[in-house]
């Protein structure tokens, strides 16, 4: 089994700005924005919200990650509950459904506040529809308003302010988030008031991505076995009607063995797992997605959880 080194965690550059911001003409909302979760996505988003003039209150489980934001003017709180108390609209952006639920239902979580009148909660963590409905129900029972706003895109697209927001739930919250969404996304879709729809759309898009990556990895691995230059394959692929910016970029990463995490492999596998659970409940057959999930799971076991999803190529070469 190869020794796998973890990818370096890149420190957030508080001074970098997406070029897109200048032309978007953003007038910051006067509401106080709460933000739970300062991972790679959350940090990038909060940095830009501060830059576009939003008043921000933050919390992160690992407190050290809050320091640069405190220096940039954000108010740092000790618990999610404290953030909710201080903010009007609260965004959450953590790793998975379990983390998202912990922050709402757990000790010192959002619902500990009991009365969420005049508060809006926006879930950005990638979650399944059932988790979103549970969270939405919990928030509503405390008189709060809920919006799921799934973010589609890589860390690079977040850094460029080029995410796509897929939202569903309370329309008034969606409208109140206008200046925040305009800061971080190139497109924003409201997919209806039914909570869960936006999660479904996001996971369906992730299915296309996961299956495509495994197909690309296997094809390149076969080329490698024939000692055909991967760069040649990619150059030719670029001339075909099959090309897409993403597959070209991922193919180049596979050829170089550069798996700098734009979309971590563990997140990709989480998404496939959520897709298969959804399909299971519907008796929907997804054989290719099932195998794709197994391929990502195995690559995780080989030590590539924190690398980019394109590291699935390593497994295909065995
Ligand atoms: P990262 O960079 O892996 O960051 C994950 C964040 O989630 C980070 O702030 C974690 O806190 C936090 N986290 C994870 N589990 C928990 C629990 N149980 N409780 C509290 N906080 C938690 O991921 P990204 O920023 O790239 O992605 C975040 C989401 O955006 C993800 O759903 C993507 O699909 C979209 P930590 O710093 O480790 O203490």
Coordinates of C-alpha atoms and ligand atoms in Angstrom, one line a residue:
X1 CA 0.0 0.0 0.0
X2 CA 1.6 3.3 -1.0
X3 CA 2.4 5.9 1.6
X4 CA 0.1 8.9 1.0
X5 CA 1.0 12.3 2.1
X6 CA -1.9 14.6 3.1
X7 CA -2.4 17.6 0.9
X8 CA -1.2 20.8 2.4
X9 CA -4.0 22.9 3.9
X10 CA -3.9 26.2 2.2
X11 CA -4.2 29.2 4.6
X12 CA -7.0 31.5 3.6
X13 CA -5.6 34.6 1.9
X14 CA -7.7 37.4 3.4
X15 CA -6.6 39.9 0.8
X16 CA -7.5 37.9 -2.3
X17 CA -10.7 39.1 -4.0
X18 CA -12.7 37.6 -6.9
X19 CA -12.4 39.8 -10.0
X20 CA -16.1 39.4 -10.4
X21 CA -16.9 41.5 -7.3
X22 CA -16.1 44.9 -8.9
X23 CA -18.6 44.4 -11.7
X24 CA -21.4 43.1 -9.5
X25 CA -22.2 46.4 -7.9
X26 CA -23.2 44.9 -4.5
X27 CA -25.0 46.9 -1.8
X28 CA -24.6 45.0 1.4
X29 CA -27.7 44.0 3.3
X30 CA -28.1 45.9 6.6
X31 CA -28.9 42.7 8.4
X32 CA -26.3 41.1 10.7
X33 CA -25.1 37.9 9.0
X34 CA -24.2 34.9 11.2
X35 CA -21.9 32.2 9.8
X36 CA -21.3 28.7 11.3
X37 CA -18.4 26.8 9.8
X38 CA -15.1 28.3 8.6
X39 CA -13.8 25.5 6.5
X40 CA -12.4 26.1 3.1
X41 CA -15.8 27.1 1.6
X42 CA -17.0 29.0 4.7
X43 CA -13.8 31.0 5.0
X44 CA -13.8 32.0 1.4
X45 CA -17.5 33.0 1.5
X46 CA -17.1 35.0 4.8
X47 CA -14.0 36.8 3.6
X48 CA -15.9 38.1 0.6
X49 CA -19.0 39.0 2.6
X50 CA -16.8 41.1 4.9
X51 CA -15.2 42.7 1.8
X52 CA -18.6 43.6 0.3
X53 CA -19.5 45.4 3.5
X54 CA -21.6 42.8 5.4
X55 CA -21.6 42.9 9.2
X56 CA -20.6 39.3 10.1
X57 CA -20.7 37.2 13.3
X58 CA -18.8 33.9 13.1
X59 CA -18.3 30.6 14.9
X60 CA -16.1 27.6 14.1
X61 CA -15.6 24.4 16.0
X62 CA -11.8 24.8 15.9
X63 CA -11.6 28.3 17.3
X64 CA -8.1 29.1 15.8
X65 CA -9.7 29.4 12.3
X66 CA -11.7 32.4 13.6
X67 CA -8.6 34.6 14.3
X68 CA -8.1 36.1 10.8
X69 CA -11.8 36.9 10.7
X70 CA -11.7 38.7 14.0
X71 CA -8.8 40.7 12.6
X72 CA -10.8 41.5 9.5
X73 CA -13.7 42.9 11.7
X74 CA -16.0 39.9 12.3
X75 CA -17.4 39.3 15.7
X76 CA -16.4 35.9 17.0
X77 CA -18.8 34.0 19.2
X78 CA -18.3 31.0 21.5
X79 CA -21.2 28.8 20.4
X80 CA -23.7 28.5 17.4
X81 CA -26.4 29.6 19.8
X82 CA -24.5 32.9 20.5
X83 CA -24.2 33.5 16.7
X84 CA -28.0 33.0 16.3
X85 CA -28.7 35.4 19.2
X86 CA -26.5 38.1 17.6
X87 CA -27.5 37.7 13.9
X88 CA -30.6 38.2 11.7
X89 CA -29.7 35.7 9.0
X90 CA -27.5 32.7 9.9
X91 CA -25.7 30.6 7.3
X92 CA -24.3 27.2 8.1
X93 CA -21.6 25.5 6.0
X94 CA -20.1 22.4 7.5
X95 CA -18.9 19.0 6.2
X96 CA -21.9 16.7 6.3
X97 CA -25.5 16.1 7.4
X98 CA -24.4 14.9 10.8
X99 CA -22.4 18.1 11.4
X100 CA -25.3 20.2 10.1
X101 CA -27.8 18.5 12.5
X102 CA -25.4 18.8 15.4
X103 CA -25.2 22.5 15.0
X104 CA -29.0 22.8 15.1
X105 CA -30.1 20.2 17.6
X106 CA -27.0 19.7 19.7
X107 CA -25.7 21.2 22.9
X108 CA -25.4 25.0 22.5
X109 CA -27.0 24.5 19.1
X110 CA -29.3 26.9 17.3
X111 CA -32.5 25.5 18.8
X112 CA -31.3 26.1 22.3
X113 CA -32.4 29.7 21.8
X114 CA -36.1 28.4 21.7
X115 CA -37.5 31.5 20.1
X116 CA -36.3 32.2 16.6
X117 CA -38.8 34.9 15.7
X118 CA -37.2 37.3 13.2
X119 CA -34.3 34.9 12.6
X120 CA -33.6 33.2 9.3
X121 CA -31.5 30.0 9.0
X122 CA -29.8 29.2 5.7
X123 CA -28.3 25.7 5.3
X124 CA -25.4 25.6 2.9
X125 CA -23.8 22.4 4.0
X126 CA -24.3 19.6 1.4
X127 CA -27.1 17.5 2.9
X128 CA -29.8 15.1 1.9
X129 CA -33.5 16.2 1.6
X130 CA -34.6 14.3 4.8
X131 CA -31.9 16.1 6.8
X132 CA -33.0 19.4 5.3
X133 CA -36.6 18.8 6.2
X134 CA -35.7 17.8 9.8
X135 CA -33.7 21.0 10.2
X136 CA -36.3 23.1 8.5
X137 CA -39.0 21.6 10.8
X138 CA -36.9 22.3 13.9
X139 CA -36.4 25.9 12.9
X140 CA -40.1 26.5 12.0
X141 CA -41.2 25.0 15.3
X142 CA -39.2 27.7 17.1
X143 CA -40.9 30.3 14.8
X144 CA -37.8 30.8 12.6
X145 CA -37.7 30.8 8.8
X146 CA -35.7 28.3 6.8
X147 CA -33.9 28.2 3.4
X148 CA -31.8 25.4 2.0
X149 CA -29.2 27.0 -0.2
X150 CA -26.9 24.3 -1.6
X151 CA -23.7 25.5 -3.1
X152 CA -22.6 23.9 -6.3
X153 CA -19.0 24.4 -7.3
X154 CA -15.4 23.8 -6.4
X155 CA -13.2 25.7 -3.9
X156 CA -11.7 27.5 -6.8
X157 CA -15.1 28.6 -8.0
X158 CA -15.9 29.8 -4.5
X159 CA -12.6 31.8 -4.5
X160 CA -13.7 33.4 -7.9
X161 CA -17.2 34.2 -6.6
X162 CA -18.5 31.8 -9.3
X163 CA -20.6 29.3 -7.3
X164 CA -24.2 28.3 -8.3
X165 CA -26.7 28.6 -5.5
X166 CA -29.6 26.1 -5.5
X167 CA -32.2 27.3 -3.0
X168 CA -35.5 26.1 -1.7
X169 CA -37.8 26.9 1.2
X170 CA -38.8 30.3 2.5
X171 CA -38.9 32.8 -0.4
X172 CA -38.6 35.9 1.9
X173 CA -35.3 34.5 3.2
X174 CA -34.1 33.9 -0.3
X175 CA -34.8 37.6 -1.1
X176 CA -33.1 38.8 2.0
X177 CA -30.0 36.9 1.1
X178 CA -29.7 38.7 -2.3
X179 CA -26.5 40.7 -1.5
X180 CA -24.8 37.7 0.1
X181 CA -25.7 35.4 -2.9
X182 CA -24.6 38.1 -5.3
X183 CA -21.2 38.2 -3.6
X184 CA -20.5 34.5 -3.8
X185 CA -22.4 33.2 -6.8
X186 CA -22.6 33.7 -10.6
X187 CA -26.2 32.2 -10.6
X188 CA -28.8 31.7 -8.1
X189 CA -31.9 29.5 -8.5
X190 CA -35.0 29.4 -6.3
X191 CA -36.4 25.9 -6.8
X192 CA -39.7 26.3 -4.9
X193 CA -41.0 26.5 -1.4
X194 CA -40.8 22.7 -0.9
X195 CA -37.8 22.0 1.4
X196 CA -35.7 19.2 0.0
X197 CA -35.9 20.0 -3.7
X198 CA -32.7 22.0 -3.8
X199 CA -30.8 19.2 -2.0
X200 CA -32.2 16.7 -4.6
X201 CA -31.0 18.9 -7.5
X202 CA -27.6 19.4 -6.0
X203 CA -27.1 15.6 -5.4
X204 CA -28.3 14.8 -8.9
X205 CA -25.6 17.2 -10.3
X206 CA -23.0 15.5 -8.1
X207 CA -24.1 12.1 -9.5
X208 CA -23.2 13.3 -13.0
X209 CA -19.9 14.6 -11.7
X210 CA -18.9 11.4 -9.8
X211 CA -19.8 9.0 -12.6
X212 CA -18.0 11.2 -15.1
X213 CA -14.8 11.3 -13.0
X214 CA -14.7 7.5 -12.6
X215 CA -15.2 7.1 -16.4
X216 CA -12.4 9.6 -17.1
X217 CA -10.1 7.9 -14.6
X218 CA -10.6 4.5 -16.0
X219 CA -10.0 5.6 -19.6
X220 CA -6.8 7.4 -18.7
X221 CA -5.6 4.4 -16.6
X222 CA -6.1 2.2 -19.7
X223 CA -4.1 4.7 -21.8
X224 CA -1.4 4.6 -19.2
X225 CA -1.2 0.8 -19.4
X226 CA -0.7 1.1 -23.1
X227 CA 2.1 3.7 -22.4
X228 CA 0.1 6.2 -24.4
X229 CA 0.9 9.8 -23.3
X230 CA -2.0 11.1 -21.1
X231 CA -1.2 14.6 -22.3
X232 CA -1.8 13.4 -25.9
X233 CA -5.2 11.9 -24.9
X234 CA -6.2 15.1 -23.2
X235 CA -5.1 17.3 -26.2
X236 CA -7.2 15.1 -28.5
X237 CA -10.1 15.0 -26.0
X238 CA -10.0 18.8 -26.1
X239 CA -10.7 18.8 -29.8
X240 CA -13.8 16.5 -29.5
X241 CA -17.4 17.3 -28.7
X242 CA -17.1 15.3 -25.5
X243 CA -14.9 18.0 -23.9
X244 CA -16.0 20.0 -20.9
X245 CA -14.0 22.5 -18.9
X246 CA -14.3 20.3 -15.8
X247 CA -13.3 17.0 -17.4
X248 CA -10.3 18.7 -19.1
X249 CA -9.2 20.2 -15.8
X250 CA -9.6 16.9 -14.0
X251 CA -7.8 15.0 -16.8
X252 CA -4.9 17.4 -16.6
X253 CA -4.7 16.9 -12.8
X254 CA -4.8 13.1 -13.2
X255 CA -2.0 13.3 -15.8
X256 CA 0.1 15.4 -13.5
X257 CA -0.8 13.5 -10.3
X258 CA -1.7 16.8 -8.8
X259 CA -4.7 16.2 -6.5
X260 CA -4.9 19.6 -4.7
X261 CA -8.4 19.4 -3.2
X262 CA -10.8 21.6 -5.1
X263 CA -13.6 19.2 -4.2
X264 CA -12.3 16.7 -1.7
X265 CA -12.8 13.1 -2.4
X266 CA -14.5 12.5 0.9
X267 CA -17.1 15.0 -0.1
X268 CA -17.7 13.3 -3.4
X269 CA -18.1 9.9 -1.7
X270 CA -20.4 11.5 0.9
X271 CA -22.6 12.8 -1.9
X272 CA -22.8 9.5 -3.7
X273 CA -23.7 7.8 -0.5
X274 CA -26.5 10.4 0.0
X275 CA -27.7 9.8 -3.6
X276 CA -27.8 6.1 -3.1
X277 CA -29.8 6.4 0.1
X278 CA -32.3 8.6 -1.7
X279 CA -32.6 6.1 -4.6
X280 CA -33.0 3.2 -2.1
X281 CA -36.0 4.8 -0.6
X282 CA -37.6 5.1 -4.1
X283 CA -36.5 1.6 -5.3
X284 CA -34.7 3.5 -8.0
X285 CA -32.0 1.3 -9.6
X286 CA -28.6 3.1 -9.9
X287 CA -26.1 0.4 -10.7
X288 CA -23.5 2.7 -12.2
X289 CA -23.7 5.1 -9.3
X290 CA -23.4 2.2 -6.9
X291 CA -20.1 1.1 -8.5
X292 CA -18.9 4.7 -8.7
X293 CA -19.5 4.9 -5.0
X294 CA -17.5 1.7 -4.4
X295 CA -14.6 3.1 -6.4
X296 CA -14.6 6.4 -4.4
X297 CA -14.9 4.4 -1.1
X298 CA -11.9 2.3 -2.0
X299 CA -9.9 5.3 -3.0
X300 CA -10.7 6.8 0.4
X301 CA -9.4 3.6 2.1
X302 CA -6.2 4.1 0.2
X303 CA -5.7 7.4 2.0
X304 CA -7.0 9.9 -0.5
X305 CA -10.0 11.3 1.5
X306 CA -8.6 14.8 1.7
X307 CA -7.2 14.9 -1.8
X308 CA -9.2 16.1 -4.8
X309 CA -11.9 13.7 -6.3
X310 CA -9.6 13.4 -9.3
X311 CA -7.4 11.2 -7.1
X312 CA -9.8 8.4 -8.0
X313 CA -7.3 8.0 -10.9
X314 CA -4.8 6.5 -8.5
X315 CA -7.1 3.6 -7.7
X316 CA -7.9 3.0 -11.4
X317 CA -4.2 2.5 -12.1
X318 CA -3.9 -0.5 -9.7
Ligands
LIG1 P1 -13.9 21.7 5.0 O1 -12.8 22.6 4.6 O2 -13.5 20.3 5.2 O3 -14.5 22.3 6.4 C1 -15.5 21.6 7.1 C2 -16.1 22.5 8.1 O4 -17.1 21.8 8.8 C3 -15.1 23.0 9.2 O5 -15.4 24.3 9.6 C4 -15.3 22.0 10.3 O6 -15.0 22.5 11.6 C5 -16.8 21.9 10.2 N1 -17.4 20.7 10.9 C6 -17.4 19.4 10.5 N2 -18.0 18.6 11.3 C7 -18.5 19.4 12.3 C8 -19.3 19.1 13.4 N3 -19.7 17.9 13.8 N4 -19.6 20.2 14.2 C9 -19.2 21.4 13.9 N5 -18.4 21.7 12.8 C10 -18.1 20.7 12.0 O7 -15.1 21.7 4.0 P2 -15.5 22.8 3.0 O8 -15.5 24.1 3.7 O9 -14.8 22.6 1.7 O10 -17.1 22.4 2.7 C11 -18.1 22.7 3.6 C12 -19.4 22.4 3.0 O11 -19.6 23.3 1.9 C13 -19.6 21.0 2.5 O12 -20.8 20.5 2.9 C14 -19.4 21.1 1.0 O13 -20.1 20.1 0.3 C15 -20.0 22.5 0.7 P3 -13.4 22.3 12.0 O14 -12.7 23.5 11.4 O15 -12.9 21.0 11.5 O16 -13.4 22.4 13.5

